[in-house]
PDB file of C-alpha atoms in Angstrom:
ATOM      1  CA  UNK A1115     -47.042  76.847  -4.350  1.00 50.00           C
ATOM      2  CA  UNK A1116     -43.690  77.667  -3.732  1.00 53.00           C
ATOM      3  CA  UNK A1117     -42.370  79.677  -0.881  1.00 52.00           C
ATOM      4  CA  UNK A1118     -40.363  81.904  -2.979  1.00 54.00           C
ATOM      5  CA  UNK A1119     -43.304  83.761  -4.230  1.00 55.00           C
ATOM      6  CA  UNK A1120     -44.926  84.186  -0.828  1.00 55.00           C
ATOM      7  CA  UNK A1121     -43.762  87.082   0.924  1.00 58.00           C
ATOM      8  CA  UNK A1122     -44.739  86.038   4.376  1.00 56.00           C
ATOM      9  CA  UNK A1123     -41.861  85.961   6.842  1.00 55.00           C
ATOM     10  CA  UNK A1124     -43.384  83.197   8.856  1.00 55.00           C
ATOM     11  CA  UNK A1125     -43.164  80.776   6.078  1.00 57.00           C
ATOM     12  CA  UNK A1126     -39.579  81.606   5.750  1.00 56.00           C
ATOM     13  CA  UNK A1127     -39.077  80.710   9.375  1.00 54.00           C
ATOM     14  CA  UNK A1128     -41.088  77.637   9.059  1.00 55.00           C
ATOM     15  CA  UNK A1129     -38.989  76.766   6.125  1.00 56.00           C
ATOM     16  CA  UNK A1130     -35.691  77.067   7.944  1.00 55.00           C
ATOM     17  CA  UNK A1131     -36.801  75.100  11.018  1.00 55.00           C
ATOM     18  CA  UNK A1132     -37.912  72.266   8.830  1.00 55.00           C
ATOM     19  CA  UNK A1133     -34.621  72.200   6.962  1.00 55.00           C
ATOM     20  CA  UNK A1134     -32.623  71.740  10.328  1.00 52.00           C
ATOM     21  CA  UNK A1135     -31.960  68.052  10.556  1.00 65.00           C
ATOM     22  CA  UNK A1136     -31.138  66.377  13.723  1.00 71.00           C
ATOM     23  CA  UNK A1137     -27.924  64.787  13.909  1.00 79.00           C
ATOM     24  CA  UNK A1138     -27.565  61.817  16.075  1.00 82.00           C
ATOM     25  CA  UNK A1139     -24.455  60.054  16.778  1.00 83.00           C
ATOM     26  CA  UNK A1140     -24.362  56.300  16.456  1.00 83.00           C
ATOM     27  CA  UNK A1141     -21.974  54.510  18.254  1.00 84.00           C
ATOM     28  CA  UNK A1142     -20.241  51.683  16.239  1.00 84.00           C
ATOM     29  CA  UNK A1143     -18.983  48.923  18.148  1.00 84.00           C
ATOM     30  CA  UNK A1144     -15.866  47.318  16.847  1.00 84.00           C
ATOM     31  CA  UNK A1145     -15.920  43.685  17.597  1.00 82.00           C
ATOM     32  CA  UNK A1146     -12.609  42.751  19.287  1.00 82.00           C
ATOM     33  CA  UNK A1147     -10.567  40.420  17.097  1.00 86.00           C
ATOM     34  CA  UNK A1148      -9.230  37.110  18.307  1.00 86.00           C
ATOM     35  CA  UNK A1149      -5.795  37.594  20.147  1.00 89.00           C
ATOM     36  CA  UNK A1150      -2.590  36.840  18.538  1.00 90.00           C
ATOM     37  CA  UNK A1151      -1.668  34.214  20.917  1.00 92.00           C
ATOM     38  CA  UNK A1152      -5.001  32.414  20.309  1.00 93.00           C
ATOM     39  CA  UNK A1153      -4.590  32.749  16.541  1.00 94.00           C
ATOM     40  CA  UNK A1154      -1.285  31.062  16.868  1.00 95.00           C
ATOM     41  CA  UNK A1155      -2.571  28.299  18.964  1.00 96.00           C
ATOM     42  CA  UNK A1156      -5.270  27.681  16.403  1.00 96.00           C
ATOM     43  CA  UNK A1157      -2.835  27.705  13.655  1.00 96.00           C
ATOM     44  CA  UNK A1158      -0.646  25.131  15.596  1.00 97.00           C
ATOM     45  CA  UNK A1159      -3.668  22.930  16.259  1.00 98.00           C
ATOM     46  CA  UNK A1160      -4.604  22.893  12.610  1.00 98.00           C
ATOM     47  CA  UNK A1161      -0.988  22.251  11.509  1.00 98.00           C
ATOM     48  CA  UNK A1162      -0.715  19.420  13.910  1.00 98.00           C
ATOM     49  CA  UNK A1163      -3.970  17.982  12.550  1.00 98.00           C
ATOM     50  CA  UNK A1164      -2.921  18.120   9.054  1.00 97.00           C
ATOM     51  CA  UNK A1165       0.478  16.584   9.825  1.00 98.00           C
ATOM     52  CA  UNK A1166      -1.067  13.767  11.729  1.00 97.00           C
ATOM     53  CA  UNK A1167      -3.476  13.051   9.065  1.00 97.00           C
ATOM     54  CA  UNK A1168      -0.666  13.133   6.485  1.00 97.00           C
ATOM     55  CA  UNK A1169       1.249  10.523   8.576  1.00 97.00           C
ATOM     56  CA  UNK A1170      -1.862   8.443   8.683  1.00 97.00           C
ATOM     57  CA  UNK A1171      -2.229   8.497   5.010  1.00 97.00           C
ATOM     58  CA  UNK A1172       1.456   7.548   4.735  1.00 97.00           C
ATOM     59  CA  UNK A1173       1.449   4.807   6.917  1.00 97.00           C
ATOM     60  CA  UNK A1174      -1.754   3.448   5.365  1.00 97.00           C
ATOM     61  CA  UNK A1175      -0.020   3.580   1.920  1.00 97.00           C
ATOM     62  CA  UNK A1176       2.874   1.644   3.429  1.00 97.00           C
ATOM     63  CA  UNK A1177       0.723  -1.003   4.907  1.00 97.00           C
ATOM     64  CA  UNK A1178      -1.270  -1.472   1.615  1.00 97.00           C
ATOM     65  CA  UNK A1179       2.112  -1.875  -0.205  1.00 97.00           C
ATOM     66  CA  UNK A1180       3.313  -4.470   2.538  1.00 98.00           C
ATOM     67  CA  UNK A1181      -0.022  -6.444   2.123  1.00 98.00           C
ATOM     68  CA  UNK A1182       0.374  -6.370  -1.703  1.00 97.00           C
ATOM     69  CA  UNK A1183       3.956  -7.677  -1.467  1.00 97.00           C
ATOM     70  CA  UNK A1184       2.933 -10.378   1.082  1.00 98.00           C
ATOM     71  CA  UNK A1185       0.196 -11.518  -1.263  1.00 97.00           C
ATOM     72  CA  UNK A1186       2.443 -11.680  -4.336  1.00 97.00           C
ATOM     73  CA  UNK A1187       5.027 -13.498  -2.175  1.00 98.00           C
ATOM     74  CA  UNK A1188       2.381 -15.988  -1.013  1.00 98.00           C
ATOM     75  CA  UNK A1189       1.325 -16.553  -4.686  1.00 97.00           C
ATOM     76  CA  UNK A1190       4.994 -17.143  -5.654  1.00 97.00           C
ATOM     77  CA  UNK A1191       5.573 -19.520  -2.848  1.00 98.00           C
ATOM     78  CA  UNK A1192       2.477 -21.575  -3.926  1.00 97.00           C
ATOM     79  CA  UNK A1193       3.683 -21.650  -7.516  1.00 97.00           C
ATOM     80  CA  UNK A1194       6.924 -22.917  -6.360  1.00 97.00           C
ATOM     81  CA  UNK A1195       5.504 -25.567  -4.050  1.00 97.00           C
ATOM     82  CA  UNK A1196       3.408 -26.664  -6.907  1.00 97.00           C
ATOM     83  CA  UNK A1197       6.537 -26.885  -9.074  1.00 97.00           C
ATOM     84  CA  UNK A1198       8.514 -28.778  -6.475  1.00 97.00           C
ATOM     85  CA  UNK A1199       5.737 -31.239  -6.048  1.00 96.00           C
ATOM     86  CA  UNK A1200       5.688 -31.788  -9.831  1.00 96.00           C
ATOM     87  CA  UNK A1201       9.457 -32.193  -9.828  1.00 96.00           C
ATOM     88  CA  UNK A1202       9.349 -34.533  -6.852  1.00 95.00           C
ATOM     89  CA  UNK A1203       6.832 -36.783  -8.826  1.00 94.00           C
ATOM     90  CA  UNK A1204       9.158 -36.482 -11.924  1.00 94.00           C
ATOM     91  CA  UNK A1205      12.240 -37.620  -9.714  1.00 93.00           C
ATOM     92  CA  UNK A1206      10.218 -40.691  -8.387  1.00 91.00           C
ATOM     93  CA  UNK A1207       9.198 -41.541 -11.962  1.00 90.00           C
ATOM     94  CA  UNK A1208      12.850 -41.183 -13.163  1.00 90.00           C
ATOM     95  CA  UNK A1209      14.351 -43.046 -10.323  1.00 89.00           C
ATOM     96  CA  UNK A1210      12.307 -46.133 -10.892  1.00 88.00           C
ATOM     97  CA  UNK A1211      14.509 -49.063 -10.894  1.00 86.00           C
ATOM     98  CA  UNK A1212      12.757 -50.887 -13.763  1.00 88.00           C
ATOM     99  CA  UNK A1213      12.976 -47.672 -15.828  1.00 90.00           C
ATOM    100  CA  UNK A1214      16.643 -47.318 -15.030  1.00 88.00           C
ATOM    101  CA  UNK A1215      17.236 -50.931 -15.929  1.00 87.00           C
ATOM    102  CA  UNK A1216      15.438 -50.564 -19.283  1.00 90.00           C
ATOM    103  CA  UNK A1217      17.140 -47.447 -20.159  1.00 90.00           C
ATOM    104  CA  UNK A1218      20.578 -48.958 -19.427  1.00 89.00           C
ATOM    105  CA  UNK A1219      19.805 -52.116 -21.515  1.00 90.00           C
ATOM    106  CA  UNK A1220      18.435 -49.801 -24.240  1.00 92.00           C
ATOM    107  CA  UNK A1221      21.978 -48.193 -24.260  1.00 92.00           C
ATOM    108  CA  UNK A1222      23.678 -51.386 -24.442  1.00 89.00           C
ATOM    109  CA  UNK A1223      24.560 -52.081 -20.792  1.00 88.00           C
ATOM    110  CA  UNK A1224      24.324 -55.549 -19.248  1.00 86.00           C
ATOM    111  CA  UNK A1225      22.760 -56.355 -15.717  1.00 81.00           C
ATOM    112  CA  UNK A1226      25.534 -57.706 -13.492  1.00 80.00           C
ATOM    113  CA  UNK A1227      24.149 -58.801 -10.157  1.00 77.00           C
ATOM    114  CA  UNK A1228      27.488 -59.101  -8.585  1.00 82.00           C
ATOM    115  CA  UNK A1229      28.306 -55.449  -9.179  1.00 80.00           C
ATOM    116  CA  UNK A1230      25.244 -54.019  -7.466  1.00 75.00           C
ATOM    117  CA  UNK A1231      25.689 -52.032  -4.361  1.00 77.00           C
ATOM    118  CA  UNK A1232      22.895 -51.415  -1.880  1.00 76.00           C
ATOM    119  CA  UNK A1233      23.293 -48.249  -0.025  1.00 79.00           C
ATOM    120  CA  UNK A1234      21.461 -47.242   3.149  1.00 73.00           C
ATOM    121  CA  UNK A1235      20.941 -50.467   4.839  1.00 60.00           C
ATOM    122  CA  UNK A1236      23.004 -52.018   7.897  1.00 56.00           C
ATOM    123  CA  UNK A1237      24.678 -54.583   5.499  1.00 52.00           C
ATOM    124  CA  UNK A1238      26.316 -53.456   2.423  1.00 46.00           C
ATOM    125  CA  UNK A1239      26.219 -56.180  -0.297  1.00 48.00           C
ATOM    126  CA  UNK A1240      28.764 -55.253  -2.825  1.00 49.00           C
ATOM    127  CA  UNK A1241      31.017 -57.513  -4.853  1.00 49.00           C
ATOM    128  CA  UNK A1242      34.243 -55.743  -5.636  1.00 44.00           C
ATOM    129  CA  UNK A1243      34.723 -54.675  -9.282  1.00 43.00           C
ATOM    130  CA  UNK A1244      38.498 -55.132  -8.991  1.00 44.00           C
ATOM    131  CA  UNK A1245      37.958 -58.833  -8.962  1.00 45.00           C
ATOM    132  CA  UNK A1246      35.954 -58.908 -12.277  1.00 44.00           C
ATOM    133  CA  UNK A1247      37.973 -56.278 -14.065  1.00 46.00           C
ATOM    134  CA  UNK A1248      40.921 -58.739 -14.622  1.00 48.00           C
ATOM    135  CA  UNK A1249      38.496 -61.185 -16.227  1.00 47.00           C
ATOM    136  CA  UNK A1250      37.289 -58.629 -18.695  1.00 47.00           C
ATOM    137  CA  UNK A1251      39.578 -58.065 -21.933  1.00 42.00           C
TER     138      UNK A1251
END
């Protein structure tokens, strides 16, 4: 039943006393923030860490590039050394005395033992070509 239809005064007082709410104050603690100086110190530390890592990365990249260049240079040197070895072998084959004599005879030259000069020895054997030139027509 509702209190409205009841005419008892005691019920009204009871009704009012129940409706009174207790107000309690809650204390809210605001957590203190990090001081500005400490924030700047953290920012500085993080910045230095990022810069340091960046420098390490750049240096690693440079080292990798140098290693690549060294490897390519070594490969190029090896190829040049092989080419030099083949050219030296070819020089030895082409400077063979018998081959030179055959090539000269093929081109129509005549072997003259008196006109041969030996170089690189203590004694130089050479007949002068000037003595033979007057004999030639």
